[in-house]
XYZ file of C-alpha atoms in Angstrom:
630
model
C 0.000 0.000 0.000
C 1.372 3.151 -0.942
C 1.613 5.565 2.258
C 2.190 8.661 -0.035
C 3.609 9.917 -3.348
C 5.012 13.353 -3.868
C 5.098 14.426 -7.365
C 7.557 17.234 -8.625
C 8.694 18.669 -5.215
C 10.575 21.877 -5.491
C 12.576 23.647 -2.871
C 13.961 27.629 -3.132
C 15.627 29.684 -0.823
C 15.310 32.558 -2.271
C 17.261 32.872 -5.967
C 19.007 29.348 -4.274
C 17.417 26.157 -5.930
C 17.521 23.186 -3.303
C 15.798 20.431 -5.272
C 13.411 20.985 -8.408
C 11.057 18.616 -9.723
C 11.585 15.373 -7.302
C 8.856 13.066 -7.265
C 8.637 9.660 -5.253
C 6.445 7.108 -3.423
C 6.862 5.903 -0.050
C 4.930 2.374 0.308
C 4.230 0.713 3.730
C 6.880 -1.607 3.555
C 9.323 0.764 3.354
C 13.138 0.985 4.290
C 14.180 3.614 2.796
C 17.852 5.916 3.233
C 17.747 9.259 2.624
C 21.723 10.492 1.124
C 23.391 13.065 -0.495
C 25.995 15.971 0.076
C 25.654 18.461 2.702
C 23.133 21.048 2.051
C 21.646 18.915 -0.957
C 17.947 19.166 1.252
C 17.538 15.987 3.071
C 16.375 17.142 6.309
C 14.515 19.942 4.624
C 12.617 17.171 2.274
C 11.681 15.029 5.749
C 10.610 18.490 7.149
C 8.401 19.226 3.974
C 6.641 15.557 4.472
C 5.991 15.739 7.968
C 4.347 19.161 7.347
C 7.230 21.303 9.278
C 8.238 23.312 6.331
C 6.497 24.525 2.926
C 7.234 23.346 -0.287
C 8.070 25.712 -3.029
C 6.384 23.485 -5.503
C 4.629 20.198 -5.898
C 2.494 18.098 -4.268
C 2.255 15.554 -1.791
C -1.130 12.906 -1.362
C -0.891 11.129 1.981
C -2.806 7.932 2.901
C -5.992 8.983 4.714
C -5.204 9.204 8.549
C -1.158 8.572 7.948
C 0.322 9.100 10.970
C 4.063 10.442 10.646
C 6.513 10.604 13.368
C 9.751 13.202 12.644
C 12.384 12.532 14.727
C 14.853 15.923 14.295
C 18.785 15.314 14.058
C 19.054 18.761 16.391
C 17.025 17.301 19.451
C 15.429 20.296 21.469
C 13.404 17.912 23.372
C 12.579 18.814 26.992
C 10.105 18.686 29.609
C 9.566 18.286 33.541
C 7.726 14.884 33.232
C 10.285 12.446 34.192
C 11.983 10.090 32.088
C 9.577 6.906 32.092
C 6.564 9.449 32.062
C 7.271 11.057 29.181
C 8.012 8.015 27.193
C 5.011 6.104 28.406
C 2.927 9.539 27.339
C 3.660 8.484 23.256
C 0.770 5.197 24.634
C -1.743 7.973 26.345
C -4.603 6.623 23.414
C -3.885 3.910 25.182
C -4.174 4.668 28.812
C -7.866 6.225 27.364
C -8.894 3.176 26.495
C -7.829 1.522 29.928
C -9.213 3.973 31.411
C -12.819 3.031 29.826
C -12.061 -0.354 30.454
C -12.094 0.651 33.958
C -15.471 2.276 34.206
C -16.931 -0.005 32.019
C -16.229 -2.415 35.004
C -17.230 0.059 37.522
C -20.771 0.360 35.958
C -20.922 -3.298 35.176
C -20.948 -4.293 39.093
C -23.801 -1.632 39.696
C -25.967 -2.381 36.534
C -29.411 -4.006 36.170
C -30.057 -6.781 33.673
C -30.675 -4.693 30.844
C -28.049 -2.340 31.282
C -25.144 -5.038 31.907
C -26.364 -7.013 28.061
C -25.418 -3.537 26.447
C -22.521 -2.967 28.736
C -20.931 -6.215 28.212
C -20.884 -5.565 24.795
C -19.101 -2.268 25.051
C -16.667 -3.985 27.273
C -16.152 -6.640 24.883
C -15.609 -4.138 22.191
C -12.766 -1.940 24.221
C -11.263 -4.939 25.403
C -10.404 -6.362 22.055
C -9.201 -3.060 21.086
C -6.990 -2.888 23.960
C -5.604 -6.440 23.318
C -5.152 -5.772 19.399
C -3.383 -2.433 20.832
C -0.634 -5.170 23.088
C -1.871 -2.628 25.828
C -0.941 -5.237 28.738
C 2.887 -5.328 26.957
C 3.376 -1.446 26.713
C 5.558 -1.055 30.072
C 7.980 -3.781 29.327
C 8.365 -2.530 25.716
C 9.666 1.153 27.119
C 11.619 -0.476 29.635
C 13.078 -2.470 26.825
C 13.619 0.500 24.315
C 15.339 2.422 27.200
C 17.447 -0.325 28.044
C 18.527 -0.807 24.712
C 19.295 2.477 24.486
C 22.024 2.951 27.353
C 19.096 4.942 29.407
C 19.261 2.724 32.927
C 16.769 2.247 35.534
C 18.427 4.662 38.075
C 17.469 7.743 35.332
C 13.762 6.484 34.831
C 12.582 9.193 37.570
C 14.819 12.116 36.788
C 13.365 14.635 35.061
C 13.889 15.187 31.540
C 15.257 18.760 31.764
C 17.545 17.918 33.970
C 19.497 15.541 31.129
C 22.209 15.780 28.635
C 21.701 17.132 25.390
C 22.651 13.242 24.130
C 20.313 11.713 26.387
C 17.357 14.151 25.933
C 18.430 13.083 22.138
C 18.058 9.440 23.358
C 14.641 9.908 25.215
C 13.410 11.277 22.057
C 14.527 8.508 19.825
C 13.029 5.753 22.363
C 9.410 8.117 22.149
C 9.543 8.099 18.276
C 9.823 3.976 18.377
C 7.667 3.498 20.946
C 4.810 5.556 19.563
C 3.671 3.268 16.508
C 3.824 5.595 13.601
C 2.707 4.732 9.935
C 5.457 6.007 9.046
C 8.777 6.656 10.614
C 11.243 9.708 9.411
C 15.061 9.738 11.161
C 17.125 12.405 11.496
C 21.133 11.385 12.092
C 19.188 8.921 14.855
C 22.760 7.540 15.282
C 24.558 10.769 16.713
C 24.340 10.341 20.005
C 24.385 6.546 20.546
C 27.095 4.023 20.947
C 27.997 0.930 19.200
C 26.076 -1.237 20.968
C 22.793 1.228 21.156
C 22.878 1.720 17.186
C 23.001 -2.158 17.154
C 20.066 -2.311 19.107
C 18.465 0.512 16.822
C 19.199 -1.872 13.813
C 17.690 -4.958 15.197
C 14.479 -3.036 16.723
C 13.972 -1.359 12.763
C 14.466 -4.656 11.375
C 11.758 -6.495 12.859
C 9.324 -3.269 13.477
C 6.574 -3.610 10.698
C 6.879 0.219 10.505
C 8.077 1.843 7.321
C 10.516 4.555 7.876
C 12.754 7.256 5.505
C 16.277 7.571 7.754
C 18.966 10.001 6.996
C 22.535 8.837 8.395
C 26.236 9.524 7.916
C 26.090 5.683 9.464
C 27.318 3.882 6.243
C 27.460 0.621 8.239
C 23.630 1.239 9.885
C 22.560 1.934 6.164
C 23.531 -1.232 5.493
C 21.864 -3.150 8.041
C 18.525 -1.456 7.936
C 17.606 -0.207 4.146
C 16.845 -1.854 1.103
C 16.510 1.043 -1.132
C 18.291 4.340 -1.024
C 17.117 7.344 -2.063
C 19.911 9.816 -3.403
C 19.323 13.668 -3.364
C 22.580 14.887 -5.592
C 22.802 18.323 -7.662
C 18.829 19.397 -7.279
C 17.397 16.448 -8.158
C 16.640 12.754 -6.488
C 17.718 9.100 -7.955
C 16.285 6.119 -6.372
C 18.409 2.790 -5.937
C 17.223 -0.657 -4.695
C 19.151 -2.627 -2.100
C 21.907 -1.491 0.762
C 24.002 1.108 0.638
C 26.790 -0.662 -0.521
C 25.021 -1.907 -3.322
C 23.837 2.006 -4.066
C 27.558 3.070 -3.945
C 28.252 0.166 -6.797
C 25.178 1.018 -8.613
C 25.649 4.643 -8.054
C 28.999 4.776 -9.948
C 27.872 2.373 -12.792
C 25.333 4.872 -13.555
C 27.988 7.374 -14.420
C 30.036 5.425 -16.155
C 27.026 4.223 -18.702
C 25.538 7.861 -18.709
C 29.264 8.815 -19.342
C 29.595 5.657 -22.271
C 26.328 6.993 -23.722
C 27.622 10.895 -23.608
C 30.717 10.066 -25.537
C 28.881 7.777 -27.336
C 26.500 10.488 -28.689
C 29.577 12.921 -29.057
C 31.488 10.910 -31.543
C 28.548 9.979 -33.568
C 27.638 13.843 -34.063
C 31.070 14.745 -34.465
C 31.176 11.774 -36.905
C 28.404 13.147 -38.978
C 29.600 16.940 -39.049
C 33.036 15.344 -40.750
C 31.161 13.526 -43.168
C 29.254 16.338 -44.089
C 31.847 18.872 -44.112
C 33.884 16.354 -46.446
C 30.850 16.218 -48.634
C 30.318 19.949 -49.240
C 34.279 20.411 -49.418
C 33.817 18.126 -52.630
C 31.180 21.257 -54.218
C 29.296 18.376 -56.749
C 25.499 18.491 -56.683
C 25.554 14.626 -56.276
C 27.875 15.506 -52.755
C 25.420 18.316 -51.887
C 22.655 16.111 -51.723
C 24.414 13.529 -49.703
C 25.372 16.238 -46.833
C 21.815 17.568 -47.083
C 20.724 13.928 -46.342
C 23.212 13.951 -43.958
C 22.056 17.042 -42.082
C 18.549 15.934 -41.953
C 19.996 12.604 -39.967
C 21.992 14.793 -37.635
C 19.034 17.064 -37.156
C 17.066 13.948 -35.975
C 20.177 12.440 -33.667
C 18.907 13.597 -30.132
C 22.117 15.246 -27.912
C 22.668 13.332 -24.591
C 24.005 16.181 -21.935
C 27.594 15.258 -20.317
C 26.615 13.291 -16.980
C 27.325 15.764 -14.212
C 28.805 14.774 -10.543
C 29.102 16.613 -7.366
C 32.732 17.942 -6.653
C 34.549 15.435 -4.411
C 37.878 15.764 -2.586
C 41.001 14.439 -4.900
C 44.266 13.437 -2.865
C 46.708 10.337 -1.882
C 48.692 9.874 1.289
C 52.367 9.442 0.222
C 55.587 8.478 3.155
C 58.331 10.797 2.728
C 60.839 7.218 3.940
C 60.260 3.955 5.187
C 60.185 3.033 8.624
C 61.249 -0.010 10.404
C 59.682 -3.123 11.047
C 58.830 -2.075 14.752
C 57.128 1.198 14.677
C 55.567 1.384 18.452
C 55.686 -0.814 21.437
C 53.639 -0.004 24.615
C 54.315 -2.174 28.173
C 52.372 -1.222 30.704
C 50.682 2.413 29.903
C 48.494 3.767 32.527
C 46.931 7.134 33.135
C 45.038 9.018 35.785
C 44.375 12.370 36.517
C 44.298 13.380 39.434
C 42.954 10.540 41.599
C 40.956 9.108 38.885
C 42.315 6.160 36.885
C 41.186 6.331 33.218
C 43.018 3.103 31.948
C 46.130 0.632 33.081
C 48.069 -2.141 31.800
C 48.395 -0.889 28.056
C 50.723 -3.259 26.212
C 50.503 -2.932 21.973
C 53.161 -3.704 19.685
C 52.412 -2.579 15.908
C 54.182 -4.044 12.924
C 55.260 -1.693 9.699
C 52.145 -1.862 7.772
C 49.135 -2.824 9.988
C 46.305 -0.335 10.039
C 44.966 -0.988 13.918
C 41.369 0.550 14.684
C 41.158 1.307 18.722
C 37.308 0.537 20.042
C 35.838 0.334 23.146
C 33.188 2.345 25.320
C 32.585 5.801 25.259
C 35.393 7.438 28.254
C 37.330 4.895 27.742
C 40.638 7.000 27.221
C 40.923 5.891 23.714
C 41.838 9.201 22.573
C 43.997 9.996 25.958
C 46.089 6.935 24.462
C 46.421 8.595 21.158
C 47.573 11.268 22.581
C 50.431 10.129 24.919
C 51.544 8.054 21.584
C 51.858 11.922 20.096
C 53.234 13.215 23.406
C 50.502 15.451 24.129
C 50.204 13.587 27.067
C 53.061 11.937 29.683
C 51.823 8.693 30.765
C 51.466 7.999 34.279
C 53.157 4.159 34.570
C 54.603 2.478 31.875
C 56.758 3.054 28.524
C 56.526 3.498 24.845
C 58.769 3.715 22.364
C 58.871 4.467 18.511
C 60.980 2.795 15.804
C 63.467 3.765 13.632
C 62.640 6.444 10.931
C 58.734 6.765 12.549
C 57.769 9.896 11.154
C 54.272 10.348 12.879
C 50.918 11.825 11.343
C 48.481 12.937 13.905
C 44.622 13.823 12.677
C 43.073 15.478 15.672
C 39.116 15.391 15.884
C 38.907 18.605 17.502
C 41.520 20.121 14.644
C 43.335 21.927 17.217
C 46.173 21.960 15.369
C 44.363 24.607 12.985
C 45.403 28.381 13.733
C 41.551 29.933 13.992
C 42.872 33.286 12.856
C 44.613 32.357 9.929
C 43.299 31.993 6.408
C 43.302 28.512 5.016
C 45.969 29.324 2.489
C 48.448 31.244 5.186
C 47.808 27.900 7.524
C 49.067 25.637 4.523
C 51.745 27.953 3.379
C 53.029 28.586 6.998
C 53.365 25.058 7.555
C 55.041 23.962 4.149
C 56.855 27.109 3.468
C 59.234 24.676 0.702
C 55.978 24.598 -1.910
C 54.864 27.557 -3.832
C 52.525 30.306 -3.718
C 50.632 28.139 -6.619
C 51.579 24.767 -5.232
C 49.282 25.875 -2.528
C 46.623 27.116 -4.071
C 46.709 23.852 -6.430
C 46.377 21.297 -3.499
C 43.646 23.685 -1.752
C 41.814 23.124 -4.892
C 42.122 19.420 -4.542
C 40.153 19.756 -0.935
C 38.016 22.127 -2.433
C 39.037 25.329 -1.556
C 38.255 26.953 -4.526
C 37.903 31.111 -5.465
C 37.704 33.204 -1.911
C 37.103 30.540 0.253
C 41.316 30.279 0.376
C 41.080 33.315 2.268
C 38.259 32.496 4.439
C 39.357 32.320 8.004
C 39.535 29.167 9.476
C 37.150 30.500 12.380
C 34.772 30.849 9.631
C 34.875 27.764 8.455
C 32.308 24.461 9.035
C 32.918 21.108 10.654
C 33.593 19.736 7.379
C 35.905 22.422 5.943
C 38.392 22.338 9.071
C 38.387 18.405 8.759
C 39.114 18.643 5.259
C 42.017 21.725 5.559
C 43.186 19.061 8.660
C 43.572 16.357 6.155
C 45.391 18.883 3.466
C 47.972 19.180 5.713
C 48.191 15.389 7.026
C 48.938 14.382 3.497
C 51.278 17.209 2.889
C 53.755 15.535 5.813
C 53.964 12.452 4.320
C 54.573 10.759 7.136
C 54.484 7.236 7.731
C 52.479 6.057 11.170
C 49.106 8.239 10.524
C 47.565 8.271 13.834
C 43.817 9.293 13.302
C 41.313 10.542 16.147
C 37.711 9.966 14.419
C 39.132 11.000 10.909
C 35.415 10.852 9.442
C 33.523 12.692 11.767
C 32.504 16.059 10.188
C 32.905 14.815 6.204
C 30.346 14.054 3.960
C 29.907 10.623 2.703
C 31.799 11.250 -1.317
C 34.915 12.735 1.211
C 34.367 9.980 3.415
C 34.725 7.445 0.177
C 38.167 9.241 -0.957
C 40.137 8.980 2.533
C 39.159 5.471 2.827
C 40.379 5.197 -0.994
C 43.753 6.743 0.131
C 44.390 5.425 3.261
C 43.424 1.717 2.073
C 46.475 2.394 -0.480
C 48.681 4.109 1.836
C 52.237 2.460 2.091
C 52.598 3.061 5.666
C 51.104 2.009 9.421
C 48.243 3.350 10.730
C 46.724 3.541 14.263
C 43.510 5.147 14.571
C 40.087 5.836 16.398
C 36.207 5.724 14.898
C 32.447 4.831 15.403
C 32.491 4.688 12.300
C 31.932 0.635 11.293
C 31.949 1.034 7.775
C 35.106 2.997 7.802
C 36.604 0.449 10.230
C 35.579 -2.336 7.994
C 37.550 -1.024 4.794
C 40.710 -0.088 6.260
C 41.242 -2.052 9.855
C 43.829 -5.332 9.910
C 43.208 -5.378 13.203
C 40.931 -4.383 15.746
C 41.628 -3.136 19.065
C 39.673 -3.586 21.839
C 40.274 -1.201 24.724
C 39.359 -1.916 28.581
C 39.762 0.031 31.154
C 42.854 -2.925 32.521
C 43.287 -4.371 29.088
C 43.489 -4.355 25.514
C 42.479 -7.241 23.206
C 43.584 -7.597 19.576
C 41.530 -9.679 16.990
C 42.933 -9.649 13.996
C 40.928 -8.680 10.113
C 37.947 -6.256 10.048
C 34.967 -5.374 11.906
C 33.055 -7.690 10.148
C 35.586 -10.571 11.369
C 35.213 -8.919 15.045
C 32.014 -9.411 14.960
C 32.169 -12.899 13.748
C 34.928 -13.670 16.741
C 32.558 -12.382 18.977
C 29.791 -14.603 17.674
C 31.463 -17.683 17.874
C 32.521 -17.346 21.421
C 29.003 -16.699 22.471
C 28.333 -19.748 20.288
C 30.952 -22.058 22.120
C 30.174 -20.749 25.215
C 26.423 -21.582 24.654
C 27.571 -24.753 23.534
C 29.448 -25.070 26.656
C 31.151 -28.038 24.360
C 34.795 -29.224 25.331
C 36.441 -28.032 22.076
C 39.865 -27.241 22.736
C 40.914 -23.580 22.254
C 43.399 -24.785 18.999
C 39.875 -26.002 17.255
C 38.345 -23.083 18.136
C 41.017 -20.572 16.610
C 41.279 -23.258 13.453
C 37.317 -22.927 13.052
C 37.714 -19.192 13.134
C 40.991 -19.271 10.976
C 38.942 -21.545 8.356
C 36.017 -19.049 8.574
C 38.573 -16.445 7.726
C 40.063 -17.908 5.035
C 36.255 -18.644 3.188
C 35.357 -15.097 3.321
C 38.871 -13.797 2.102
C 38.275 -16.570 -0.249
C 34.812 -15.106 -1.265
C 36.150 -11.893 -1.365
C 38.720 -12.517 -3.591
C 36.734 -14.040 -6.041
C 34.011 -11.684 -5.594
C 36.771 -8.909 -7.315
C 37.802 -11.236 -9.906
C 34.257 -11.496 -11.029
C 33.782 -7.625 -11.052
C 36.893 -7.546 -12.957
C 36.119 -9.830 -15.511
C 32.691 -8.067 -16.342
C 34.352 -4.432 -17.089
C 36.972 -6.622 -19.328
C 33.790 -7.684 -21.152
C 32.185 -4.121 -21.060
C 36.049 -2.770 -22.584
C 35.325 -5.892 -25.288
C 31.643 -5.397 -26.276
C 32.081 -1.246 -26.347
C 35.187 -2.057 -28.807
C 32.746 -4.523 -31.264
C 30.150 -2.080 -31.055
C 32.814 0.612 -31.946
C 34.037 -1.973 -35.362
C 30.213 -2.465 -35.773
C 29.804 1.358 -35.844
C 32.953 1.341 -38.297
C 31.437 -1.535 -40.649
C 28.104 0.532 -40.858
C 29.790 3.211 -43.384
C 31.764 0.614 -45.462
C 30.615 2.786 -48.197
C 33.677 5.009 -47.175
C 36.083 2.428 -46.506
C 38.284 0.830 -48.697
C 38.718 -2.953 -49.325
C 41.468 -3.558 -47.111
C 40.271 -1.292 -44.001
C 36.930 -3.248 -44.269
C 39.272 -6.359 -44.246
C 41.188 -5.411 -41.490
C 38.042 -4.167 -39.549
C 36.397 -7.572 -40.101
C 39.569 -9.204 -39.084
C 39.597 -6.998 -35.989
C 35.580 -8.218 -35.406
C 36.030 -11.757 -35.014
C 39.071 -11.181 -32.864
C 36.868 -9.495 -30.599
C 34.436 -11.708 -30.848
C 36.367 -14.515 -30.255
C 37.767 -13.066 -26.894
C 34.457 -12.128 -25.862
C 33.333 -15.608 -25.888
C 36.130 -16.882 -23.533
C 35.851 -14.171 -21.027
C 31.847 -14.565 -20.618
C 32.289 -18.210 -20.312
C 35.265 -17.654 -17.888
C 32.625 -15.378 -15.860
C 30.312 -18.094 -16.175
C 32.481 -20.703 -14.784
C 33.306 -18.099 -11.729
C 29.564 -16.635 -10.925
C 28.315 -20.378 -10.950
């Protein structure tokens, strides 16, 4: 059933065009992601279907009696109703209808014959309505949300005003499940949440029968909870079916065929402008005629615009030397301050090469860690030591290392005072900083700017242990894309810090996971973390006697498949652009063949040579991609 369609949306801000002619439909099985570059209008789009903001053109038909739930990324939820109240308020339709329940009772024990026939039946009536409502489940469902949420029982009476910005946000994400919406539209609902809360967030929108529109940075959460995606890019909206990983795949084949097509379309006009050019340069009446034929065919040839694509950063970490084989050894790091001990008993040895992601609860001290690595910080107990030729890297989340009165130019050019004036201006340009916005200053600039200006300079070091402190936080998700690109090809070691699970999942060799007494390395992924993590539950379920050598062989094996799968899973994607390069170069002698009129007798040989060639090699690398997909 279709909850609503919106047909030819348009959003202005004045002489600024947000998104112009958009149209959609949102059915009630929906799982839909809402993506695109900052400022492209998502949360202005969820605001214009919940009825928050006006449209400036369009129209939108809603399902009669839709209720829609909006659940805002900037959360200025408060009240004085304490914590459990105000989340049990989002059931008060519900309460009503205990409440008549009630009274229908009351009267029911006071009525006469006649009366109690009629109210029996009312009773009947709000009693089935209560049941089909799960009225007698509705505490232990909050308690459960909360829980799941990192809000414990101890905060159930406070008062909501009295809270955190991040767990007013929470209280407000916990209402917006709880209160049974048609439809469901998310904000960033992953902001303020930690690993374990967003994976309670996935599970609870996976089995919830509500359909819901959720805008996230959360490339990982995407993943888990979407099957279409829903792309707002350059004023206008492309919709995708399946994860967000399939979308990015999809995404990018799009181009490249709208591209094909573009060039495609090019060379045939340019094609036909030579031939009739040649035809009129030969002044017969019999050559006249042909280019007059000609122009009528290129009058009828329909021109395919050139594909356009939203400006993304450019760059590539390069190491200025090697370093050893050893390039940091902890034993025994600890650190308090003042009489509180934030962590103890550090010990990590990383290998040239590795790229180590550090996880672990929120307060942890992961970033206190990073930062006695740097020697921001002097550990309390313990040592560390760096190896030979370290040259270390350090991305700070805050970007502290960014002069706030300086322009972004004189902060690069102070730095690296060896490049020139247009060296500078050259790799600003490759991080976007195009025009005035080199002489912005950096006060002036926006989460995302700083990180990126951050990350200008981190590559221009060139150093080779890059030790990151949530490198993704304030960049869109194309920027995101292009560091993971360059630091999954960077020749050097890398220790770093991030929530963020799909980032973690591209670049990590090994995972990290900090305790407050201990740190625990797994090696691979997230995705193998998670699988580690999995199988001990399993064996500890189990309670079997398997012997802890089988157990690391099982997960070894396990290992192995997916790399396995993996592997083979590129090889397949590499065979099908070989046969995309082969059947664009047939259609290309096909294309050839078509004016043999032009072409002599041994250009036509040599073309038809050229054809079965093709042809031939075609043949073997579809049935090689047969063999490999089967």
């Amino acid at each position: 059933m279709v909850l609503l369609s919106a047909d030819n949306l348009s959003l202005h801000f004045g002489i600024d065009e947000i998104f112009n002619n958009i149209s959609f439909q949102v059915k009630d099985d929906a799982r839909i992601g809402l993506v695109g570059s900052n400022g492209a209008g998502k949360t202005s789009l969820l605001k214009i279907v919940s009825h928050l903001m006006p449209k400036s053109g369009g129209s939108i038909t809603y399902k009669k009696g839709l209720k829609i739930n909006y659940l805002s990324q900037i959360s200025d939820f408060t009240c004085e109703k304490t914590v459990f109240n105000q989340v049990m308020s989002v059931f008060d339709d519900i309460y009503a209808l205990e409440i008549k329940l009630r009274e229908t009772e009351r009267l029911m024990a006071d009525a006469d014959s006649d009366t109690l026939e009629k109210l029996a039946d009312e009773y009947e009536l709000l009693n089935m309505q209560f049941n089909e409502a799960d009225g007698y489940a509705i505490e232990r469902q909050a308690r459960s949300v909360l829980s799941g949420l990192n809000i414990p029982e101890e905060m159930f009476e406070r008062q909501v005003s009295t809270l955190s910005g991040g767990q007013r946000a929470r209280i407000a994400l916990a209402s917006a499940l709880l209160s049974r919406p048609d439809l469901l539209l998310l904000d960033e609902p992953t902001n303020h949440l930690d690993m374990s809360a967003i994976s309670f967030l996935e599970n609870y929108l996976n089995a919830s029968s509500t359909a819901y529109i959720v805008v996230s940075h959360d490339r990982y959460f995407l993943d888990k909870v979407c099957g279409q995606i829903f792309e707002i890019s350059l004023g206008t909206l492309t919709q995708y079916t399946g994860s967000y990983s399939d979308y990015v795949v999809k995404r990018d084949e799009r181009y490249e065929q709208m591209m094909k097509e573009y060039n495609a379309n090019r060379d045939l006009i340019k094609r036909e402008e030579a031939i009739i050019a040649r035809y009129r340069k030969w002044g017969r009446e019999k050559s006249f005629k042909a280019a007059k034929s000609r122009e009528k065919r290129l009058e009828k040839i329909e021109r395919v615009d050139k594909p356009l694509k939203e400006h993304t950063v450019n760059f590539k970490f390069q190491t200025a030397k090697r370093s050893g084989d050893d390039v940091l050894v902890c034993e025994n790091i600890a650190k308090k301050f003042g009489s509180k001990q934030i962590f103890s008993n550090i010990d990590l040895h990383i290998n040239s090469g590795e790229k180590i992601g550090i996880i672990g609860e929120n307060g942890i001290g992961k970033t206190t860690l990073l930062k006695i690595i740097t020697k921001e910080l002097a550990p309390s107990e313990g040592s560390f030591f760096l190896g030979s030729g370290v040259a270390i890297g350090y991305y700070d989340q805050h970007q502290q290392n960014l002069s706030l009165d300086k322009t972004a130019i004189d902060e690069v050019w102070d730095a690296y005072r060896e490049l020139t004036h247009q060296q500078v201006r050259d790799t600003l340009a490759l991080f976007l900083f195009r025009g005035d916005d080199i002489e912005k200053e950096i006060s002036s600039l926006s989460g995302g700017e700083r990180a990126r200006l951050s990350l200008l300079k981190l590559m221009l070091s060139k150093a080779n242990f890059l030790i990151l402190d949530e490198p993704t936080n304030h960049l869109d998700m194309d920027s995101r894309e292009v560091l993971e690109a360059a630091l999954y090809d960077f020749p050097g070691t890398i220790l770093f810090v991030s929530h963020d699970r799909y980032f973690i999942n591209n670049i990590a060799t090994r995972i990290v996971h900090m305790e407050k007494d201990n740190l625990t390395s797994y090696p691979g992924n997230w995705d193998d973390y998670l699988a580690h993590l999995a199988m001990m539950r399993r064996d500890e379920e189990n309670a079997d006697s398997k012997s802890k050598t089988q157990r690391s062989k099982e997960f070894k094996q396990m290992r192995e498949s997916e790399k396995e799968r993996k592997q083979n899973a590129k090889a397949i994607k590499d065979i099908e652009a070989e046969i995309e390069k082969l059947e664009a170069k047939i259609e290309n002698v096909q294309l050839r063949l078509s004016d043999a009129a032009n072409l002599s007798s041994d250009e036509i040989s040599a073309l038809s040579i050229e054809h079965a060639e093709l042809a031939n090699a075609l043949e073997a690398k579809v049935e090689q991609w047969a063999q490999m997909s089967s």
